Coordinates of C-alpha atoms and ligand atoms in Angstrom, one line a residue:
X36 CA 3.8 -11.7 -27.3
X37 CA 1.1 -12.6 -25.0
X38 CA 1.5 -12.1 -21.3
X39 CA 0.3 -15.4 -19.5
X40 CA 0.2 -16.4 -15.8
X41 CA 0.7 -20.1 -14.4
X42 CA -2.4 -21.0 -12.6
X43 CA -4.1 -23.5 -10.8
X44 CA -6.1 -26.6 -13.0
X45 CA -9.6 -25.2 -11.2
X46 CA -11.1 -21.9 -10.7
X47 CA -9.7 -19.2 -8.0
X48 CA -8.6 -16.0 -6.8
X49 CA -5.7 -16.0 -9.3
X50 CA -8.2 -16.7 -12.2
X51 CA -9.8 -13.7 -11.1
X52 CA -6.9 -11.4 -10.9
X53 CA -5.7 -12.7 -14.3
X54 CA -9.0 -11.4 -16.1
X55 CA -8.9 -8.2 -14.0
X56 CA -5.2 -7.4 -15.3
X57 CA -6.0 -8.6 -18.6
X58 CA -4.8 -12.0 -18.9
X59 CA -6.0 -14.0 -21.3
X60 CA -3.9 -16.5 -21.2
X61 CA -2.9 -19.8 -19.3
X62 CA -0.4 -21.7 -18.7
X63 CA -1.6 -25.0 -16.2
X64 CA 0.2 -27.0 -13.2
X65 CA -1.8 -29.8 -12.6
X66 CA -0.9 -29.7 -8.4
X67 CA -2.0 -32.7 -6.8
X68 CA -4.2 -34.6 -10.0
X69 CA -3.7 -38.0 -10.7
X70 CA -2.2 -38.7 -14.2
X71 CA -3.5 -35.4 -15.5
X72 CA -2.6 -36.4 -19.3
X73 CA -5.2 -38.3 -20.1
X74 CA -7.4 -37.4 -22.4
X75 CA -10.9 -36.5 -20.4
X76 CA -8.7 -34.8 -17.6
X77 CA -7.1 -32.6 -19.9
X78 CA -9.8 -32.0 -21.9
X79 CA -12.3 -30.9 -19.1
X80 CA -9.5 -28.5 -17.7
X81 CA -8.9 -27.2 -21.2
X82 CA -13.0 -26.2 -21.1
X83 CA -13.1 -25.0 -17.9
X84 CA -10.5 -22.6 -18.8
X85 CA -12.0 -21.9 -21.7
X86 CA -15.7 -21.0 -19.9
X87 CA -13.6 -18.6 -17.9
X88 CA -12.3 -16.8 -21.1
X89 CA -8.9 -17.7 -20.2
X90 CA -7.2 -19.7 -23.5
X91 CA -5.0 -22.6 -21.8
X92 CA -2.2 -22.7 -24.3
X93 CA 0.9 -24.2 -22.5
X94 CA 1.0 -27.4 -19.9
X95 CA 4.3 -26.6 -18.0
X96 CA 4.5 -30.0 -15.9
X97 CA 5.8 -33.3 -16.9
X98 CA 4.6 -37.0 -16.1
X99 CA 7.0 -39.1 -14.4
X100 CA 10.3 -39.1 -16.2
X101 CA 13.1 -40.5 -13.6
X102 CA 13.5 -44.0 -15.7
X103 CA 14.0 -42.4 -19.1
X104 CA 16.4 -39.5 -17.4
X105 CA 18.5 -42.5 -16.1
X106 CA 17.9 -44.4 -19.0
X107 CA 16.2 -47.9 -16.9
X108 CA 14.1 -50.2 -17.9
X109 CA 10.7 -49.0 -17.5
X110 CA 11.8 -45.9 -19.7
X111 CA 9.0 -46.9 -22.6
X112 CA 6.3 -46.6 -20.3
X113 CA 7.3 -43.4 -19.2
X114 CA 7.7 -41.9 -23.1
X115 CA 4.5 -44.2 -23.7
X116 CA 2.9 -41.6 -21.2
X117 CA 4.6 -38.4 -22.5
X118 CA 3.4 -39.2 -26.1
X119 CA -0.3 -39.7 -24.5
X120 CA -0.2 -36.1 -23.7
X121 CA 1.5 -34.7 -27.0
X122 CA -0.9 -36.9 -28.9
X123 CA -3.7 -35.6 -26.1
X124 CA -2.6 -31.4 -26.3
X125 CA -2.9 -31.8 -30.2
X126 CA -6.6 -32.7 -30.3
X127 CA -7.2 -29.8 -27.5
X128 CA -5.4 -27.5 -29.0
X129 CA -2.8 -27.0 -26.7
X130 CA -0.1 -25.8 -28.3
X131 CA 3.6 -25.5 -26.2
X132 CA 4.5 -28.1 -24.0
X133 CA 7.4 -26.8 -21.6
X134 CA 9.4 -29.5 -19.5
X135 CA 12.7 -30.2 -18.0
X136 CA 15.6 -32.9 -18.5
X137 CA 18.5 -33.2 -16.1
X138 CA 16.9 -30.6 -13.8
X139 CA 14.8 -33.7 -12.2
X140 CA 15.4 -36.0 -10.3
X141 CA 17.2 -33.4 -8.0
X142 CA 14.6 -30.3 -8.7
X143 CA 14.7 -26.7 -8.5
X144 CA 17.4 -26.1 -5.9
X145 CA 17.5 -23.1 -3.7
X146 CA 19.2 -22.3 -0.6
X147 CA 17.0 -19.3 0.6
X148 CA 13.2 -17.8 0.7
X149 CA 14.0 -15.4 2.7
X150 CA 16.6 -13.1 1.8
X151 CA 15.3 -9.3 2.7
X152 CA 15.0 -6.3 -0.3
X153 CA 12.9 -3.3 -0.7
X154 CA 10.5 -2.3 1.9
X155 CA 11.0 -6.0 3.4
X156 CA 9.7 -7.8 0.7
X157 CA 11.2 -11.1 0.4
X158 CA 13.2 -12.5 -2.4
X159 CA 15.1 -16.2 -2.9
X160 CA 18.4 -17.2 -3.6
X161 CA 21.0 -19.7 -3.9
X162 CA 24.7 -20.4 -2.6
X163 CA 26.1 -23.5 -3.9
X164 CA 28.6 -23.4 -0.8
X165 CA 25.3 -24.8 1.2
X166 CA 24.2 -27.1 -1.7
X167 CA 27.6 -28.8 -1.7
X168 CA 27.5 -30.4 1.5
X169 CA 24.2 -31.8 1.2
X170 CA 24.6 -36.0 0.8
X171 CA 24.7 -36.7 -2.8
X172 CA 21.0 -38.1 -4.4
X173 CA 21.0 -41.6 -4.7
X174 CA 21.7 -41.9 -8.7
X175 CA 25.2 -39.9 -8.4
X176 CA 26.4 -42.3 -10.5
X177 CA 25.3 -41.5 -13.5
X178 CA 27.4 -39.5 -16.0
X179 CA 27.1 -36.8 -18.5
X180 CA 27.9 -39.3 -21.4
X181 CA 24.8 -41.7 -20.3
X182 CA 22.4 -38.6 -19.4
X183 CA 23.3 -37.3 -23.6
X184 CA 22.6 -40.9 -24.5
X185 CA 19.2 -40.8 -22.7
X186 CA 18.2 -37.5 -24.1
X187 CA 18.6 -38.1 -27.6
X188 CA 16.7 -41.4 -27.6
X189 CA 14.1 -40.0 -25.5
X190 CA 13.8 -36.8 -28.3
X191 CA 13.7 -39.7 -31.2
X192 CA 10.8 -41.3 -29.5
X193 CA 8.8 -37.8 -28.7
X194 CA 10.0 -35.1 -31.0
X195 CA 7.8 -36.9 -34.1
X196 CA 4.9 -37.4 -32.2
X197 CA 5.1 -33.6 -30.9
X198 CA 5.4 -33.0 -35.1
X199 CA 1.9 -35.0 -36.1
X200 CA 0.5 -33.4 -32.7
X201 CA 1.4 -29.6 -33.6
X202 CA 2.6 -29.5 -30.4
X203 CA 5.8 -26.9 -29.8
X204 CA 8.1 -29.0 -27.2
X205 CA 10.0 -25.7 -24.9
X206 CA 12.9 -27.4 -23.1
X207 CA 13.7 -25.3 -19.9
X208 CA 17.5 -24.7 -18.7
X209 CA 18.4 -27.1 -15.4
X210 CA 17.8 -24.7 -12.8
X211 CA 20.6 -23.2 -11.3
X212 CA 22.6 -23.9 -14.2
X213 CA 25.3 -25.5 -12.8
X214 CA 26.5 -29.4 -13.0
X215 CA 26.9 -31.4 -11.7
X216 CA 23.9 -30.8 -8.8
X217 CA 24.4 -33.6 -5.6
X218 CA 26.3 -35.7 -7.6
X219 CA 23.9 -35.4 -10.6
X220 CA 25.2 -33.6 -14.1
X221 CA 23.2 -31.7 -15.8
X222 CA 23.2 -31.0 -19.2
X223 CA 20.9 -27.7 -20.0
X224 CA 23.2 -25.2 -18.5
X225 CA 24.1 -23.0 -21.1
X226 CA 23.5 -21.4 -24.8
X227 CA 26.2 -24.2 -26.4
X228 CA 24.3 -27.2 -24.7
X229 CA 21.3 -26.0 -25.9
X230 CA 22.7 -25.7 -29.8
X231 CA 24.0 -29.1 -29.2
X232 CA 20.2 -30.1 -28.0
X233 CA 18.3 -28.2 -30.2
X234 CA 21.1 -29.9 -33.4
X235 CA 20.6 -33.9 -31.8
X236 CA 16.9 -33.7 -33.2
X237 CA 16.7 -30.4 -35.2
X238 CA 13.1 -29.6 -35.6
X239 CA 11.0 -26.2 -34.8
X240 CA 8.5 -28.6 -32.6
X241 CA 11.4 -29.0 -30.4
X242 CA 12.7 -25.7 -29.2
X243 CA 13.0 -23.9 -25.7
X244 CA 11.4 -22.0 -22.3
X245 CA 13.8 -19.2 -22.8
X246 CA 13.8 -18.8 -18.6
X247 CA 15.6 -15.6 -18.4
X248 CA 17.3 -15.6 -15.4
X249 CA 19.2 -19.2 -15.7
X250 CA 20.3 -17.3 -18.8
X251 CA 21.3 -13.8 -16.2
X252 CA 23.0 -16.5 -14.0
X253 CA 25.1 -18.2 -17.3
X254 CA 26.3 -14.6 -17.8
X255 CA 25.7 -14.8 -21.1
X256 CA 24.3 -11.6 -22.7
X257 CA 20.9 -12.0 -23.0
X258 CA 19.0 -10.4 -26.4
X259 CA 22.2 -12.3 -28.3
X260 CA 21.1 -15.4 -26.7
X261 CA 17.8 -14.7 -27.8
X262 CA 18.9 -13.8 -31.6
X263 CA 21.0 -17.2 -31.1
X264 CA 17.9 -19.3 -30.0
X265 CA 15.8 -17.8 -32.2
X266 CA 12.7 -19.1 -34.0
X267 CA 13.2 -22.2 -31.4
X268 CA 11.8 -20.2 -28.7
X269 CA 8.6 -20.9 -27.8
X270 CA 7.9 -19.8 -24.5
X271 CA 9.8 -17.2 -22.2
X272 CA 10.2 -17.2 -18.6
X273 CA 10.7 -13.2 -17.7
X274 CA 12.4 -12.8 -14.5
X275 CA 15.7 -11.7 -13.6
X276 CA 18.6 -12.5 -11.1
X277 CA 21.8 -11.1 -9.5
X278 CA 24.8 -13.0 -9.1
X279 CA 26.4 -16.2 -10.8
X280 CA 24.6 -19.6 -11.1
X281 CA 27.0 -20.6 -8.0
X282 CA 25.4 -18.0 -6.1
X283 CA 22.2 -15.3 -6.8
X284 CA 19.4 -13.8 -5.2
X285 CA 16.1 -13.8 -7.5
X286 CA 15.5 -9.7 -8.0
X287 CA 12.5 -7.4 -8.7
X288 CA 11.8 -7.6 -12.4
X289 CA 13.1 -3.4 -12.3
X290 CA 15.7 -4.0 -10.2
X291 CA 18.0 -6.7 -11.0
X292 CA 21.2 -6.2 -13.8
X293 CA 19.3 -7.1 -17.0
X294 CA 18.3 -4.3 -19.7
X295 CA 14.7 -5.8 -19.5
X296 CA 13.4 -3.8 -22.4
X297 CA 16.5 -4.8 -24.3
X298 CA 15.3 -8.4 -24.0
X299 CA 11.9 -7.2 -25.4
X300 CA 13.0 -5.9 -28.3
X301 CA 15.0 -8.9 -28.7
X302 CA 12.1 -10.9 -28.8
X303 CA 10.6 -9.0 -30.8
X304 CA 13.6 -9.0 -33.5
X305 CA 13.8 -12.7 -33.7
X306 CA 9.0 -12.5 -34.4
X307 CA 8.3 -14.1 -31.1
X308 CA 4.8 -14.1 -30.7
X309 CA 4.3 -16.8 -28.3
X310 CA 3.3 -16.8 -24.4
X311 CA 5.7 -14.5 -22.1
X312 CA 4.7 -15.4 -18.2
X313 CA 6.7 -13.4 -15.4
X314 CA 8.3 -16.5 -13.3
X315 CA 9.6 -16.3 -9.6
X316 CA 8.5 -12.9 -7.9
X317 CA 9.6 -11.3 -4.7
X318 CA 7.1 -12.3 -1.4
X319 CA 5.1 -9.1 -0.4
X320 CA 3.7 -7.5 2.8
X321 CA 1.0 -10.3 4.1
X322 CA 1.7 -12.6 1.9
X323 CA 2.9 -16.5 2.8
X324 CA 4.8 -18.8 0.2
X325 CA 2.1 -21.6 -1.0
X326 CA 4.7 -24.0 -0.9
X327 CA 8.6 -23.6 0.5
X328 CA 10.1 -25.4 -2.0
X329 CA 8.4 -23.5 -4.6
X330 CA 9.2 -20.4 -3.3
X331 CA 8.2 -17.3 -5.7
X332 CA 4.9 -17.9 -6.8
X333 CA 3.1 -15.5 -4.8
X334 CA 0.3 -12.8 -6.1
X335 CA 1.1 -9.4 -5.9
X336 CA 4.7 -9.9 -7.1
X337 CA 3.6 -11.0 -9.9
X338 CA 0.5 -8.7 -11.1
X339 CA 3.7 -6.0 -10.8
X340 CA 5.7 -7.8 -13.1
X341 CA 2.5 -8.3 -15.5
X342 CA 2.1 -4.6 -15.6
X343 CA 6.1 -4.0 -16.1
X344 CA 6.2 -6.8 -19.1
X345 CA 3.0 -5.1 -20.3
X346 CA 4.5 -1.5 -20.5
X347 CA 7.7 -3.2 -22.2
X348 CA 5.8 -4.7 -24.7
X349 CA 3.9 -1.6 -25.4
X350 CA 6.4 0.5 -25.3
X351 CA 8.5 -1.9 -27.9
X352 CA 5.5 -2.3 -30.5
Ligands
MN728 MN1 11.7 -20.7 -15.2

């Protein structure tokens, strides 16, 4: 396993604290770059990570995907674009390519940023009860039939290009797991949909973001999960939450319900050896969120969890 960080596509602080806590790994957002896939773009990112001895191994963004979601016309363009950057990570070496389905065009919902813990750090949660009165989003009408329809044509057109690539696709679970989300279903909400996914184009390059806690909040036991999933994880998510996907609060990675060594081992049962990055972290003294909707992305939480994941890991060997 090898304990990665998201970071920004340039040089900064968090670059620096990666390498001091002995990160060596990347995994790149491309905040506010214009079509980011293409070829020179990725390739001078991929460099300058390189330069900073950091290996960029997973692109966890997605070019625009709203038309093929829906399944409207415009949807080749769109997959055009999507096999531009399978095609593009292949020659660069890039090898695991997370992304979402049914999660956009609503997002990552979440009711709270706030929500006080330990020592008055600040952790974020979500109540459907709030979610459910908010107006429905303007493509309510689509149903759960269309959006499987959608999906599997979509993985015809990419999963063979991700194959000549040697590119490792990691679908991530629709985040809270619920459906349907204003009016939207969703379809990656639990360890059956994703057999049924995983079976509509079997292939290792297409596989999954094990995100641990949409897993916590499916209640599903987690290392059988993993032992389920198996050899099509290609990328974890290590964080944990408390509650059900209708409502939860996002814990501290040693203090939320999950046997996190237990997941570890599971891992390491099933030969996982790919990139393991602690996601949303609790909000510590002095620190602001970068941005409120992306609540959980702040430092010090997660140069904790790096050290937690990395005692786990070497405790487990
Ligand atoms: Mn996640």
């Amino acid at each position: 396993m090898d304990p990665a960080l998201i970071l920004p596509p340039s040089p900064d602080r968090r670059w620096t604290l990666a390498k001091q806590i002995g990160v060596n790994c990347g995994v790149a957002r491309f905040w506010g770059i214009d079509d980011w896939w293409e070829y020179d773009t990725l390739l001078r990112t991929r460099n300058r990570f390189e330069d900073h001895d950091i290996s960029l191994r997973v692109v966890e963004d997605r070019p625009p995907m709203t038309r093929t979601v829906l399944g409207k016309e415009g949807r080749d363009e769109e997959i055009a674009t999507v096999k531009q950057l399978l095609r593009n990570m292949g020659k660069l070496g890039i090898d695991t390519y997370s992304w979402v389905w049914t999660e956009n065009p609503v997002g990552v919902v979440r009711t709270s940023d706030s929500i006080p813990d330990r020592g008055g750090s600040r952790k974020s949660g979500y109540d459907h009860a709030w979610d459910r009165q908010a107006d429905d989003h303007p493509e309510a009408g689509i149903t759960e039939t269309e959006l499987w329809e959608n999906l599997e044509y979509f993985l015809n057109e990419v999963v063979p290009v991700a194959e000549r690539a040697g590119v490792k696709m990691a679908l991530h679970p629709d985040d809270p797991p619920l459906s349907p989300v204003r009016g939207v279903p969703r379809l990656v909400t639990s360890v059956e949909k994703y057999e049924r996914i995983l079976d509509l184009h079997p292939s290792s390059n297409h596989g999954v973001t094990f995100c641990q806690g949409n897993f916590a909040a499916m209640k599903t036991d987690i290392p059988s999960a993993i032992r389920r999933l198996g050899d099509r994880i290609h990328f974890v998510h290590f964080r944990d939450v408390e509650g059900t996907a209708e409502s939860f609060v996002e814990t501290w990675h040693d203090d939320g319900p999950t046997d996190m060594r237990a997941t570890i081992e599971a891992y390491r049962d099933i030969g996982f050896d790919g990139p393991i990055r602690p996601d949303h972290v609790p909000r510590m003294a002095g620190e602001k969120d970068r941005d409120g909707a992306h609540a959980g992305y702040t430092d010090m939480g997660r140069l904790f969890a790096i050290g937690y994941m990395k005692g786990l890991i070497e405790q487990t060997a």
